[in-house]
CSV table of C-alpha atoms in Angstrom, one decimal:
chain,number,residue,atom,x,y,z
D,1066,MET,CA,-6.5,3.0,-7.9
D,1067,SER,CA,-4.9,6.5,-8.1
D,1068,ALA,CA,-3.2,8.7,-5.6
D,1069,GLU,CA,-4.0,12.4,-5.5
D,1070,PRO,CA,-1.3,15.1,-4.9
D,1071,MET,CA,-0.5,15.6,-1.3
D,1072,SER,CA,-2.0,18.5,0.7
D,1073,ALA,CA,0.2,20.6,2.9
D,1074,GLU,CA,-1.8,19.3,5.9
D,1075,LEU,CA,-0.9,15.7,5.0
D,1076,MET,CA,2.8,16.6,4.4
D,1077,ALA,CA,3.1,18.5,7.7
D,1078,ALA,CA,5.6,16.8,10.0
D,1079,GLU,CA,4.5,16.7,13.5
D,1080,PRO,CA,6.8,15.6,16.2
D,1081,MET,CA,5.4,12.4,17.6
D,1082,PRO,CA,6.6,10.4,20.5
D,1083,THR,CA,6.9,6.7,19.7
D,1084,GLN,CA,4.5,4.8,21.9
D,1085,PRO,CA,4.1,1.0,21.7
D,1086,LEU,CA,0.6,0.0,20.9
D,1087,ASN,CA,-1.3,-2.2,23.3
D,1088,PRO,CA,-3.3,-5.3,22.3
D,1089,GLU,CA,-6.6,-3.4,22.3
D,1090,GLN,CA,-5.1,-0.7,20.0
D,1091,ILE,CA,-3.8,-3.4,17.6
D,1092,ALA,CA,-7.2,-5.2,17.6
D,1093,ALA,CA,-8.9,-1.9,16.7
D,1094,PHE,CA,-7.0,-1.8,13.3
D,1095,GLY,CA,-9.8,-3.9,11.8
D,1096,THR,CA,-12.2,-1.1,12.5
D,1097,THR,CA,-10.0,2.0,12.0
D,1098,LEU,CA,-7.9,0.7,9.1
D,1099,PRO,CA,-10.1,-2.0,7.5
D,1100,GLN,CA,-7.8,-2.3,4.4
D,1101,TRP,CA,-4.8,-3.2,6.6
D,1102,GLN,CA,-4.1,-6.6,8.0
D,1103,LEU,CA,-1.8,-7.8,10.8
D,1104,VAL,CA,0.7,-10.2,9.1
D,1105,ASP,CA,3.7,-11.5,11.0
D,1106,GLY,CA,3.4,-8.8,13.6
D,1107,LYS,CA,3.4,-6.0,11.0
D,1108,LEU,CA,0.6,-3.8,9.5
D,1109,HIS,CA,0.3,-5.0,5.9
D,1110,ARG,CA,-1.5,-3.6,2.9
D,1111,GLU,CA,-1.5,-4.6,-0.8
D,1112,LEU,CA,-2.4,-2.1,-3.5
D,1113,VAL,CA,-2.9,-2.3,-7.2
D,1114,PHE,CA,-2.6,0.7,-9.5
D,1115,ALA,CA,-3.3,1.3,-13.2
D,1116,ASP,CA,0.3,0.8,-14.2
D,1117,PHE,CA,3.9,1.1,-13.0
D,1118,VAL,CA,4.0,4.9,-13.2
D,1119,ALA,CA,1.0,5.2,-10.9
D,1120,ALA,CA,2.4,2.7,-8.5
D,1121,PHE,CA,5.8,4.5,-8.4
D,1122,GLY,CA,4.2,7.9,-8.1
D,1123,PHE,CA,2.3,6.7,-5.1
D,1124,MET,CA,5.5,5.3,-3.6
D,1125,SER,CA,7.2,8.6,-4.1
D,1126,GLN,CA,4.4,10.4,-2.2
D,1127,VAL,CA,4.6,7.9,0.6
D,1128,ALA,CA,8.4,8.3,0.7
D,1129,LEU,CA,8.0,12.1,1.3
D,1130,LEU,CA,5.5,11.4,4.1
D,1131,ALA,CA,7.7,8.8,5.7
D,1132,GLU,CA,10.8,10.9,5.5
D,1133,ALA,CA,9.0,13.9,7.1
D,1134,MET,CA,7.9,11.5,10.0
D,1135,GLY,CA,11.3,9.8,10.2
D,1136,HIS,CA,9.5,6.5,10.0
D,1137,HIS,CA,10.0,4.4,6.9
D,1138,PRO,CA,8.0,1.4,5.5
D,1139,GLU,CA,9.2,-2.0,4.4
D,1140,TRP,CA,7.7,-2.3,0.9
D,1141,ARG,CA,7.9,-3.9,-2.5
D,1142,ASN,CA,6.9,-2.9,-5.9
D,1143,VAL,CA,6.3,-5.1,-8.9
D,1144,TRP,CA,4.9,-3.3,-11.9
D,1145,ASN,CA,1.5,-2.0,-10.8
D,1146,ARG,CA,1.5,-3.6,-7.3
D,1147,VAL,CA,2.8,-2.2,-4.1
D,1148,SER,CA,3.1,-4.2,-0.9
D,1149,ILE,CA,3.6,-2.2,2.4
D,1150,ASP,CA,4.6,-3.5,5.8
D,1151,LEU,CA,4.8,-1.2,8.8
D,1152,ILE,CA,6.6,-2.0,12.1
D,1153,THR,CA,8.7,0.0,14.5
D,1154,HIS,CA,12.0,-1.9,14.6
D,1155,ASP,CA,13.3,0.2,17.5
D,1156,ILE,CA,10.7,-1.2,19.8
D,1157,GLY,CA,10.3,-4.5,18.1
D,1158,GLY,CA,6.6,-4.1,17.4
D,1159,LEU,CA,3.8,-1.8,16.4
D,1160,SER,CA,3.8,1.8,17.6
D,1161,SER,CA,2.0,5.0,17.3
D,1162,LEU,CA,4.2,5.8,14.3
D,1163,ASP,CA,2.9,2.8,12.4
D,1164,LEU,CA,-0.7,3.9,13.0
D,1165,ALA,CA,0.0,7.5,12.0
D,1166,LEU,CA,1.8,6.5,8.8
D,1167,ALA,CA,-1.0,4.0,7.9
D,1168,GLN,CA,-3.6,6.8,8.4
D,1169,LYS,CA,-1.6,9.2,6.3
D,1170,ILE,CA,-1.3,6.6,3.5
D,1171,GLU,CA,-5.1,6.1,3.7
D,1172,ARG,CA,-5.7,9.8,3.4
D,1173,LEU,CA,-3.4,10.0,0.4
D,1174,LEU,CA,-5.4,7.2,-1.3
D,1175,SER,CA,-8.8,8.8,-0.5
């Protein structure tokens, strides 16, 4: 798996109100974000890259996206593997910010 350089469109920070997601929106993740799973109330994704440098490069790109949004993932990196969990701690659950960040991560990977 490789990550392409980010486009200006992807990096653009758009002010976004934080809206809690309702059960129907959460259930739709299986269709809109098939690579993501709901694990312990968080959006979860596991990724495998060619090596540590590729994994860390991907994490650096996501860090820039997350910082621009003011919404940061819980994540872990071990060599070529990255594990990502998204949740909005301020509301104690999933929100529009989690959905937006997951979608941006998917665009980064495509």
